[in-house]
Amino acid sequence: MRAFNSVLLIDDDPVSNFMVLNFFKKTNLTRSIKCFKNGKEGLDYLKQNQGNLPDLILLDVNMPVMDGYEFLDEFEKLRINKERINIVLFTTDERELENTNKYGIDKIIIKPLTMEKFSLAIENTNW
């Protein structure tokens, strides 16, 4: 499995974030990971850092301020090269799978993150 130059983690759950950060530290699958607690913070980061975009965004669905779907709506409006940014949704609720077709996202991980779930989410991609 190839490493990612940078990862953006957008999730309000401190326990989940701790686990994800540990996962990437142990696996050496990224050189850099930035963490934000809601979609607005993540979106603001992308707007301000268009020359340093992540390869991967791990996006929680349910968050305060701006949830994952609101983030995706606003992300589509950004004038940035989205082709090289891959998005994986995080959720604790399998029913969220039904909502992802609207956004064209088929990469979903039911929390908690494990190597097996991560491998399945990114297999058959052009990453």
Short mmCIF file of C-alpha atoms in Angstrom, two decimals, residues 2-108:
data_model
loop_
_atom_site.label_atom_id
_atom_site.label_comp_id
_atom_site.label_asym_id
_atom_site.label_seq_id
_atom_site.Cartn_x
_atom_site.Cartn_y
_atom_site.Cartn_z
CA ARG A 2 1.45 3.35 -0.98
CA ALA A 3 1.89 6.20 1.49
CA PHE A 4 0.06 9.50 1.17
CA ASN A 5 1.97 12.78 1.15
CA SER A 6 -0.64 14.41 3.34
CA VAL A 7 -3.95 13.55 4.99
CA LEU A 8 -6.69 15.83 6.25
CA LEU A 9 -8.73 14.36 9.10
CA ILE A 10 -12.04 16.14 9.72
CA ASP A 11 -13.78 14.65 12.76
CA ASP A 12 -15.10 16.06 16.03
CA ASP A 13 -14.59 12.88 18.08
CA PRO A 14 -11.35 13.12 20.10
CA VAL A 15 -11.22 9.37 20.75
CA SER A 16 -11.64 8.54 17.07
CA ASN A 17 -9.04 11.17 16.14
CA PHE A 18 -6.57 9.73 18.64
CA MET A 19 -7.06 6.28 17.12
CA VAL A 20 -6.70 7.56 13.54
CA LEU A 21 -3.56 9.55 14.38
CA ASN A 22 -2.06 6.47 16.07
CA PHE A 23 -3.04 4.32 13.07
CA PHE A 24 -1.16 6.58 10.65
CA LYS A 25 1.81 6.93 12.99
CA LYS A 26 2.17 3.15 13.37
CA THR A 27 1.67 2.37 9.68
CA ASN A 28 3.76 5.23 8.25
CA LEU A 29 1.08 5.71 5.58
CA THR A 30 1.45 9.49 5.53
CA ARG A 31 4.16 12.07 5.94
CA SER A 32 1.74 14.67 7.30
CA ILE A 33 -1.71 14.62 8.89
CA LYS A 34 -3.75 17.67 9.87
CA CYS A 35 -6.79 17.37 12.10
CA PHE A 36 -9.89 19.60 12.22
CA LYS A 37 -12.98 19.24 14.41
CA ASN A 38 -15.64 20.24 11.85
CA GLY A 39 -16.18 20.71 8.15
CA LYS A 40 -15.88 24.50 8.27
CA GLU A 41 -12.39 24.33 9.74
CA GLY A 42 -11.36 21.79 7.11
CA LEU A 43 -12.86 23.85 4.31
CA ASP A 44 -11.15 27.02 5.56
CA TYR A 45 -7.84 25.15 5.58
CA LEU A 46 -8.33 24.01 1.97
CA LYS A 47 -9.20 27.54 0.85
CA GLN A 48 -6.07 28.97 2.48
CA ASN A 49 -3.70 26.19 1.36
CA GLN A 50 -4.59 25.59 -2.26
CA GLY A 51 -0.93 25.08 -3.13
CA ASN A 52 -0.58 22.35 -0.51
CA LEU A 53 -3.65 20.14 -0.93
CA PRO A 54 -3.95 16.75 0.77
CA ASP A 55 -3.99 13.45 -1.10
CA LEU A 56 -6.64 12.08 1.23
CA ILE A 57 -9.50 13.53 3.27
CA LEU A 58 -10.97 11.38 6.03
CA LEU A 59 -14.34 12.99 6.66
CA ASP A 60 -16.73 12.29 9.51
CA VAL A 61 -20.40 12.50 8.58
CA ASN A 62 -21.89 13.77 11.84
CA MET A 63 -20.23 16.90 13.25
CA PRO A 64 -21.32 20.24 14.71
CA VAL A 65 -20.98 23.56 12.86
CA MET A 66 -20.67 21.91 9.41
CA ASP A 67 -21.29 18.19 8.95
CA GLY A 68 -19.68 15.98 6.35
CA TYR A 69 -22.42 16.42 3.75
CA GLU A 70 -22.40 20.21 4.12
CA PHE A 71 -18.62 20.06 3.72
CA LEU A 72 -19.02 18.07 0.49
CA ASP A 73 -21.55 20.60 -0.86
CA GLU A 74 -19.12 23.47 -0.22
CA PHE A 75 -16.09 21.46 -1.35
CA GLU A 76 -17.67 21.03 -4.79
CA LYS A 77 -17.84 24.82 -5.14
CA LEU A 78 -14.11 25.32 -4.50
CA ARG A 79 -12.00 26.21 -7.49
CA ILE A 80 -9.21 23.76 -6.78
CA ASN A 81 -7.91 20.66 -8.53
CA LYS A 82 -10.06 17.98 -6.89
CA GLU A 83 -8.85 15.14 -9.13
CA ARG A 84 -5.96 14.17 -6.89
CA ILE A 85 -7.90 14.48 -3.61
CA ASN A 86 -9.50 11.27 -2.45
CA ILE A 87 -12.29 11.36 0.12
CA VAL A 88 -13.22 8.57 2.52
CA LEU A 89 -16.26 9.06 4.74
CA PHE A 90 -16.18 8.03 8.40
CA THR A 91 -19.38 7.09 10.18
CA THR A 92 -20.70 5.02 13.03
CA ASP A 93 -24.03 4.47 11.29
CA GLU A 94 -24.24 2.07 8.33
CA ARG A 95 -27.45 3.80 7.21
CA GLU A 96 -25.26 6.67 6.01
CA LEU A 97 -24.21 4.45 3.10
CA GLU A 98 -27.51 5.31 1.39
CA ASN A 99 -26.68 9.04 1.29
CA THR A 100 -23.30 8.73 -0.39
CA ASN A 101 -24.56 8.12 -3.94
CA LYS A 102 -25.52 11.80 -4.21
CA TYR A 103 -21.87 12.72 -3.73
CA GLY A 104 -20.34 9.95 -5.81
CA ILE A 105 -18.42 8.62 -2.83
CA ASP A 106 -18.15 4.88 -2.46
CA LYS A 107 -15.30 4.83 0.02
CA ILE A 108 -16.75 4.54 3.50
#
